[in-house]
JSON list of C-alpha atoms in Angstrom, two decimals:
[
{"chain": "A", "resi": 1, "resn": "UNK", "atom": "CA", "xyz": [44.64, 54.19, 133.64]},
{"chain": "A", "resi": 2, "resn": "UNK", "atom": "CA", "xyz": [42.75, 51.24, 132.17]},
{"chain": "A", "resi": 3, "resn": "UNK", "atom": "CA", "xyz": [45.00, 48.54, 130.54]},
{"chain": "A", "resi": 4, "resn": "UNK", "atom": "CA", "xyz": [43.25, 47.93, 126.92]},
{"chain": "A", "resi": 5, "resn": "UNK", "atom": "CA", "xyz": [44.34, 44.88, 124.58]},
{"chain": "A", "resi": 6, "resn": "UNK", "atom": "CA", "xyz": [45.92, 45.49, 121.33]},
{"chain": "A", "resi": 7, "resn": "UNK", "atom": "CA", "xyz": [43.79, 44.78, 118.28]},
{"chain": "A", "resi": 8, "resn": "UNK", "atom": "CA", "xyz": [44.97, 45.42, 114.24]},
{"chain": "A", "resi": 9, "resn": "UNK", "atom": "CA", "xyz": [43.38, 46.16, 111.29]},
{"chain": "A", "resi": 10, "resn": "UNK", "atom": "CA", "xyz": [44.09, 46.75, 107.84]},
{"chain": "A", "resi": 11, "resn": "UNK", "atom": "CA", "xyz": [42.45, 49.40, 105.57]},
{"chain": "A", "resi": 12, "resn": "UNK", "atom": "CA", "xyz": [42.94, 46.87, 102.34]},
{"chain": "A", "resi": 13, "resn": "UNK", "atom": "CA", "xyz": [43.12, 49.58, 99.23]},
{"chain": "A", "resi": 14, "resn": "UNK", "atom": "CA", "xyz": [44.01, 49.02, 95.70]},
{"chain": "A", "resi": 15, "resn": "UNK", "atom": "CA", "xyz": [46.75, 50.54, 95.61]},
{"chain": "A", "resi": 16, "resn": "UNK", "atom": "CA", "xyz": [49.13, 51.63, 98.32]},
{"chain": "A", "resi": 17, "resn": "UNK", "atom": "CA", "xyz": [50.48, 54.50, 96.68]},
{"chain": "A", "resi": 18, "resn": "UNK", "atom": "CA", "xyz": [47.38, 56.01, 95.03]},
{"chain": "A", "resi": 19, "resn": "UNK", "atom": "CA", "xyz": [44.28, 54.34, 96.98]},
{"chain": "A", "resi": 20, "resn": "UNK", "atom": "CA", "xyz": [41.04, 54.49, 95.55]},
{"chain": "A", "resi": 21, "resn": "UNK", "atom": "CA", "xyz": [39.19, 51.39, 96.66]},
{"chain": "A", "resi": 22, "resn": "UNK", "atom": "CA", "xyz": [38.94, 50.23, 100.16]},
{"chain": "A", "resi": 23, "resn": "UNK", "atom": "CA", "xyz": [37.40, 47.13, 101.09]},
{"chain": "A", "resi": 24, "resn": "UNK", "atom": "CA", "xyz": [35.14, 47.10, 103.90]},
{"chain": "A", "resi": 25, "resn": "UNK", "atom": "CA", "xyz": [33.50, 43.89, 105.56]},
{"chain": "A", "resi": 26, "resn": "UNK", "atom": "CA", "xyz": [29.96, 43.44, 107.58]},
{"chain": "A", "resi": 27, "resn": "UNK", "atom": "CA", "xyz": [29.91, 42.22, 110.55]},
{"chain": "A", "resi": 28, "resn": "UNK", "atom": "CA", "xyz": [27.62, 38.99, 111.50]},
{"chain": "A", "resi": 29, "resn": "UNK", "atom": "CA", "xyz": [28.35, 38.72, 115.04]},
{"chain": "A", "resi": 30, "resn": "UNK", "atom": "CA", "xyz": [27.59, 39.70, 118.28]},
{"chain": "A", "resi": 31, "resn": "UNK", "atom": "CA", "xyz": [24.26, 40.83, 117.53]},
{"chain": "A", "resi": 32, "resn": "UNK", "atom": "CA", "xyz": [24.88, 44.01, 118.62]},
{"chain": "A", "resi": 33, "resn": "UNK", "atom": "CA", "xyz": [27.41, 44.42, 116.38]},
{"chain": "A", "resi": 34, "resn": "UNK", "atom": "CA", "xyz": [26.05, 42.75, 113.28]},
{"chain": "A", "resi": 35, "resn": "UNK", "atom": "CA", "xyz": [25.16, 44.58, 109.93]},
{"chain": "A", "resi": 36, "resn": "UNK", "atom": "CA", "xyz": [27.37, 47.29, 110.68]},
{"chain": "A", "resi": 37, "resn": "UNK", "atom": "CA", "xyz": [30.98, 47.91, 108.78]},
{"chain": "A", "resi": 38, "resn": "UNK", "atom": "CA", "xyz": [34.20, 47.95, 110.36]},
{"chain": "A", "resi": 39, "resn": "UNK", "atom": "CA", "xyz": [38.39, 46.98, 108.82]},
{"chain": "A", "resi": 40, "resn": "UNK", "atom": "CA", "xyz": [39.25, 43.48, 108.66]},
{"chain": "A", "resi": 41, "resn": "UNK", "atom": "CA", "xyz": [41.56, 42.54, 111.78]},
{"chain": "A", "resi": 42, "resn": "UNK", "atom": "CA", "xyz": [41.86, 41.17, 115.17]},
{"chain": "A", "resi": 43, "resn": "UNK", "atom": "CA", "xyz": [43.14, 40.23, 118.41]},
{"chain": "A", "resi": 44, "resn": "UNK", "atom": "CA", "xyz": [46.85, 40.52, 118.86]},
{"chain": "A", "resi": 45, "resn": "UNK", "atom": "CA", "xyz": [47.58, 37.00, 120.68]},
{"chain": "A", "resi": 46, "resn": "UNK", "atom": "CA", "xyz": [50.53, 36.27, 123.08]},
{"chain": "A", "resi": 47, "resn": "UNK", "atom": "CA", "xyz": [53.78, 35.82, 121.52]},
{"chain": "A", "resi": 48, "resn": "UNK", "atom": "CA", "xyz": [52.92, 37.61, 118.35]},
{"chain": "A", "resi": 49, "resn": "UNK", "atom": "CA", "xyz": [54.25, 40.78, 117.15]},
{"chain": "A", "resi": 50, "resn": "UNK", "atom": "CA", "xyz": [51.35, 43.17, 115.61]},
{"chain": "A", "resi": 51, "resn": "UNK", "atom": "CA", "xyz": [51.80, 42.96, 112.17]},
{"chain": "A", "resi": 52, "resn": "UNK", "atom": "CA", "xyz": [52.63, 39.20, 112.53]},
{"chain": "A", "resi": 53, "resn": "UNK", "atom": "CA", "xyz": [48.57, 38.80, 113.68]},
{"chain": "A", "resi": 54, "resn": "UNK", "atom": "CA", "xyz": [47.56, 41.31, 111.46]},
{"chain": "A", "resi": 55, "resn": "UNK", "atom": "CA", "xyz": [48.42, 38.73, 108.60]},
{"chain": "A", "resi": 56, "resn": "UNK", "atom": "CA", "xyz": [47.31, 35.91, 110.51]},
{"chain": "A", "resi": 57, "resn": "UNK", "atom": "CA", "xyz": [43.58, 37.44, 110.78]},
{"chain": "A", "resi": 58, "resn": "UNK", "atom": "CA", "xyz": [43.34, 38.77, 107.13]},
{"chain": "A", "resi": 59, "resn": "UNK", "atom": "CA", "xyz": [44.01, 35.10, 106.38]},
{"chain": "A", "resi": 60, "resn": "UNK", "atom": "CA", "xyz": [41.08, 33.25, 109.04]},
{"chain": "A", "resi": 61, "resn": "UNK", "atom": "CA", "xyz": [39.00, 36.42, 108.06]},
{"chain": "A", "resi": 62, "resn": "UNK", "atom": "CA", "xyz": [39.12, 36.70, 104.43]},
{"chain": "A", "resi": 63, "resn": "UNK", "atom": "CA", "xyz": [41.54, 34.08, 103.16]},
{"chain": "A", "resi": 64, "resn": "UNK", "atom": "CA", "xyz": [43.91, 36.82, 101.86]},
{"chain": "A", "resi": 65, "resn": "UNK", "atom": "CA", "xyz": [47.80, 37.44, 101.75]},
{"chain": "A", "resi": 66, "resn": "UNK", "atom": "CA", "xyz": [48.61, 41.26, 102.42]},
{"chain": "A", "resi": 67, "resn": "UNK", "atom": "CA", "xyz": [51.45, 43.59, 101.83]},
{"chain": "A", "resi": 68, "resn": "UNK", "atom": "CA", "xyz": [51.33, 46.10, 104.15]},
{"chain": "A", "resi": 69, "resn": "UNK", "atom": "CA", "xyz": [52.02, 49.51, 103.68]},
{"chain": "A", "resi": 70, "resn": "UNK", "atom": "CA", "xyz": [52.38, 52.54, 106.08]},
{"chain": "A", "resi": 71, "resn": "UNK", "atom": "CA", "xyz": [50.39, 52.67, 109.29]},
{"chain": "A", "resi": 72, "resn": "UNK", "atom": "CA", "xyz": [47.66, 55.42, 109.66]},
{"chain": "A", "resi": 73, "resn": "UNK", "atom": "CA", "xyz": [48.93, 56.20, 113.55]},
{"chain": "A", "resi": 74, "resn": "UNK", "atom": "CA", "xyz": [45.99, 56.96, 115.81]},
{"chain": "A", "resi": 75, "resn": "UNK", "atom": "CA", "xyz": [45.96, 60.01, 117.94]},
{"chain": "A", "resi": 76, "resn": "UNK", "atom": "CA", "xyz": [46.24, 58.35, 121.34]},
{"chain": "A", "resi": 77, "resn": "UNK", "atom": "CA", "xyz": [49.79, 57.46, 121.70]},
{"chain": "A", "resi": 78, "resn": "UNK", "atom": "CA", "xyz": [50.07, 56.03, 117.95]},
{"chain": "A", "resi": 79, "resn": "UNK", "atom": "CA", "xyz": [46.61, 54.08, 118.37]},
{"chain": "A", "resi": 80, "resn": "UNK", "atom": "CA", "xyz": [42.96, 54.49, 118.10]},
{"chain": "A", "resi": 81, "resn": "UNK", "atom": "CA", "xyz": [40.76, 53.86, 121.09]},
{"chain": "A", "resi": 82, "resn": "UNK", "atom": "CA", "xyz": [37.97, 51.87, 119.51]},
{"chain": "A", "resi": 83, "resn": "UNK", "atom": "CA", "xyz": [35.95, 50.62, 123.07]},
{"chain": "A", "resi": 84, "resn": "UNK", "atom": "CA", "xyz": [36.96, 51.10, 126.72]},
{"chain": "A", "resi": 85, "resn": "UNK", "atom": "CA", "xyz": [38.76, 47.55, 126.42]},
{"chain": "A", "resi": 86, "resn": "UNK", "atom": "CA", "xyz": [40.20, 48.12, 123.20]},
{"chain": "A", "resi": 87, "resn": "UNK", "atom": "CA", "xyz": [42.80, 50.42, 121.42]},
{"chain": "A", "resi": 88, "resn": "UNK", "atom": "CA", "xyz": [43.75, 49.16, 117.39]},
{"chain": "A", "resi": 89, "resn": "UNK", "atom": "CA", "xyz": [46.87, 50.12, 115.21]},
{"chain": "A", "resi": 90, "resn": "UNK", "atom": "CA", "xyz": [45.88, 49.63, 111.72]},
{"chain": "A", "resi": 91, "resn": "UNK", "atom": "CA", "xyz": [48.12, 49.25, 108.31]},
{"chain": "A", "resi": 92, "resn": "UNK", "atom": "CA", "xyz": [47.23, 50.64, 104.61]},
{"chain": "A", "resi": 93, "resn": "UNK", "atom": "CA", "xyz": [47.06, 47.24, 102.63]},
{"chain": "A", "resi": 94, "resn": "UNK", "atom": "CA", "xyz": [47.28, 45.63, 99.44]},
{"chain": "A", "resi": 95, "resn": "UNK", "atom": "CA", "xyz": [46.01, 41.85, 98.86]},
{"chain": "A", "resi": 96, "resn": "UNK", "atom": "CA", "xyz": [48.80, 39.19, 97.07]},
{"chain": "A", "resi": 97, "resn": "UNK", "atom": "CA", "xyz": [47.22, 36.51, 96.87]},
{"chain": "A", "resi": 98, "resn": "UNK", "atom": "CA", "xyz": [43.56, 34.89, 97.05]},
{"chain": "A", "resi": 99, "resn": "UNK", "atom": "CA", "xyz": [40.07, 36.58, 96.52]},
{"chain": "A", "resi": 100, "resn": "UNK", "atom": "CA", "xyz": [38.26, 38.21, 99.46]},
{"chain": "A", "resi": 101, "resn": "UNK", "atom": "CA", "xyz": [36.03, 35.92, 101.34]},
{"chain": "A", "resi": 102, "resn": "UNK", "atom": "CA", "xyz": [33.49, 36.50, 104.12]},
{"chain": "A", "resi": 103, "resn": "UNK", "atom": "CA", "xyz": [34.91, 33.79, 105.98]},
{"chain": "A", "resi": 104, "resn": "UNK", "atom": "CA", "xyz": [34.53, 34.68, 109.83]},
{"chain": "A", "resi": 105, "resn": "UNK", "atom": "CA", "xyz": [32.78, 37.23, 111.55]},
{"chain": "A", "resi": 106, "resn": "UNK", "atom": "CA", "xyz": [31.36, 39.04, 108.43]},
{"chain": "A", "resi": 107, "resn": "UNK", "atom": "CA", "xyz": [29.03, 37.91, 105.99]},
{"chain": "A", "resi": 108, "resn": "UNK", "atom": "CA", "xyz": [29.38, 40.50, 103.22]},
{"chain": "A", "resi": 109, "resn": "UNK", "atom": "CA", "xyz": [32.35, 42.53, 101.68]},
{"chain": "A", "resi": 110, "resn": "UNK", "atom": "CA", "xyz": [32.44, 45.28, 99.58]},
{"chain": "A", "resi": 111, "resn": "UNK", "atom": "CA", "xyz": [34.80, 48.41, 97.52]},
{"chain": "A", "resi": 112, "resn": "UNK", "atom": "CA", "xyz": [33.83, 51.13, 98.00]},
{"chain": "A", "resi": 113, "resn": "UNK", "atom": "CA", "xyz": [35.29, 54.11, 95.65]},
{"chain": "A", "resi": 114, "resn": "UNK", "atom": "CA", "xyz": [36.86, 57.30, 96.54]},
{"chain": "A", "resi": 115, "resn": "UNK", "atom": "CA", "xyz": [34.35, 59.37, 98.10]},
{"chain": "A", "resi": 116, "resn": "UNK", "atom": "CA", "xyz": [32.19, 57.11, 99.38]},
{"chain": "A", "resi": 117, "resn": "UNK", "atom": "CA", "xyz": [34.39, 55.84, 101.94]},
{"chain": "A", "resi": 118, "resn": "UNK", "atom": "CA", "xyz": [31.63, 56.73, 104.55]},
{"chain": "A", "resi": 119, "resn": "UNK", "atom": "CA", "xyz": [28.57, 55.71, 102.61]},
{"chain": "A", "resi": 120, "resn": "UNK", "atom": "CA", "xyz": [28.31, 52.84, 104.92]},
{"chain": "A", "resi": 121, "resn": "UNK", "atom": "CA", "xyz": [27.51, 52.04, 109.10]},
{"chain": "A", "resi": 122, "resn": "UNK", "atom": "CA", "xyz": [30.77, 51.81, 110.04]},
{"chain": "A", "resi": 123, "resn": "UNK", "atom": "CA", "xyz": [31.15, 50.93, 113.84]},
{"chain": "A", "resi": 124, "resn": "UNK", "atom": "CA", "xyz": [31.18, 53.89, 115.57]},
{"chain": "A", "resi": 125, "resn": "UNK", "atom": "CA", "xyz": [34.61, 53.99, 117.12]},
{"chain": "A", "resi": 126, "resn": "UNK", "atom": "CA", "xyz": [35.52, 52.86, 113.09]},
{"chain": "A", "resi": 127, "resn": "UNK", "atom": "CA", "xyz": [34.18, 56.34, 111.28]},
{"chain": "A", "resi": 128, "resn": "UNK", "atom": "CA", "xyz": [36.98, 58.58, 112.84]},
{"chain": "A", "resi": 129, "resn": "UNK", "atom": "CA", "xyz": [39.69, 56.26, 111.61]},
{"chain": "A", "resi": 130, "resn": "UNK", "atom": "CA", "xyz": [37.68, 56.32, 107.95]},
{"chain": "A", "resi": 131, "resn": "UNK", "atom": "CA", "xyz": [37.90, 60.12, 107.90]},
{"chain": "A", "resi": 132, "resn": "UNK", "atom": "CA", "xyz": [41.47, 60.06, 108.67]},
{"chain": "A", "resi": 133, "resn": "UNK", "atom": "CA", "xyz": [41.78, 57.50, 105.97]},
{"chain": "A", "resi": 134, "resn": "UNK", "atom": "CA", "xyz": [40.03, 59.82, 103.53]},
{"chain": "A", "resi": 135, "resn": "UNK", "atom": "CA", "xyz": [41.67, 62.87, 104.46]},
{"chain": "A", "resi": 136, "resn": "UNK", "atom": "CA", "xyz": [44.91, 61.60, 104.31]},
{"chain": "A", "resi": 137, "resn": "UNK", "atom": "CA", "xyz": [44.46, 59.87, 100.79]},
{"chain": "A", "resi": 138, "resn": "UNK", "atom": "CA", "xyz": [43.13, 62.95, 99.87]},
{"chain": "A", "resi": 139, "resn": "UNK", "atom": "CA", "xyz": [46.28, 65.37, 100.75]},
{"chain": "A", "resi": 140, "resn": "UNK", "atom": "CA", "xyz": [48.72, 62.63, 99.74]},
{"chain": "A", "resi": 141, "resn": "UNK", "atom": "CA", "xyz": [46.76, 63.01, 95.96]},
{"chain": "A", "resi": 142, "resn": "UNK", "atom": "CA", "xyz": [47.40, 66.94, 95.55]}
]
């Protein structure tokens, strides 16, 4: 079994309770990556615990302060396998404090409403973890 590094994310809503705006950000770098969508995040580094980097990143990426809400658990043992190097737990959030800011790694941001969650290029290994976004916002609003 292939050892793959812990990355987080956060699906920033509007509202944790009753989402109907999620932010998504563009990526500008690598070129093969660039000018398609993916959920703010990063890199889990030594010594920190997940959510701890989780806020660190939202802040380098966007210049945002977070409260996090409930984790969307990924179906490969609570995570999402997003490349063969990579698995990523990722957190429902809320911004506190500061305005959104295409600060690193992305060089556009943008809401996108209810139902047109998927309007955009996610990354590839992103669009499953939007659909279980959507469905689960969904069921949670009947």
């Amino acid at each position: 079994m292939t050892l793959r590094r812990l990355v987080v994310a956060a699906a920033i809503v509007d509202d944790l309770v009753a989402p109907r705006l999620l932010l998504s950000a563009r990526r500008s770098r690598p070129s093969h990556l660039a000018g398609r969508w993916e959920f703010p995040g990063g890199k889990v580094d030594p010594g920190e615990t997940p959510t701890e980097a989780l806020h660190r990143e939202l802040r380098e990426e966007l210049g945002v302060a977070v409260e996090l809400g409930e984790e969307l658990v990924g179906p490969d043992h609570g995570t999402w396998i997003i490349t063969d190097r990579h698995v990523m737990r990722l957190w429902f959030a809320r911004i506190t404090a500061g305005e959104p800011q295409p600060l690193v790694e992305h060089d556009e941001l943008t809401w996108l409403d209810a139902g047109s969650w998927l309007t955009v290029p996610w990354l590839d290994a992103d669009v499953r973890i939007v659909e279980a976004l959507a469905r689960q916002v969904a069921a949670e609003a009947v």
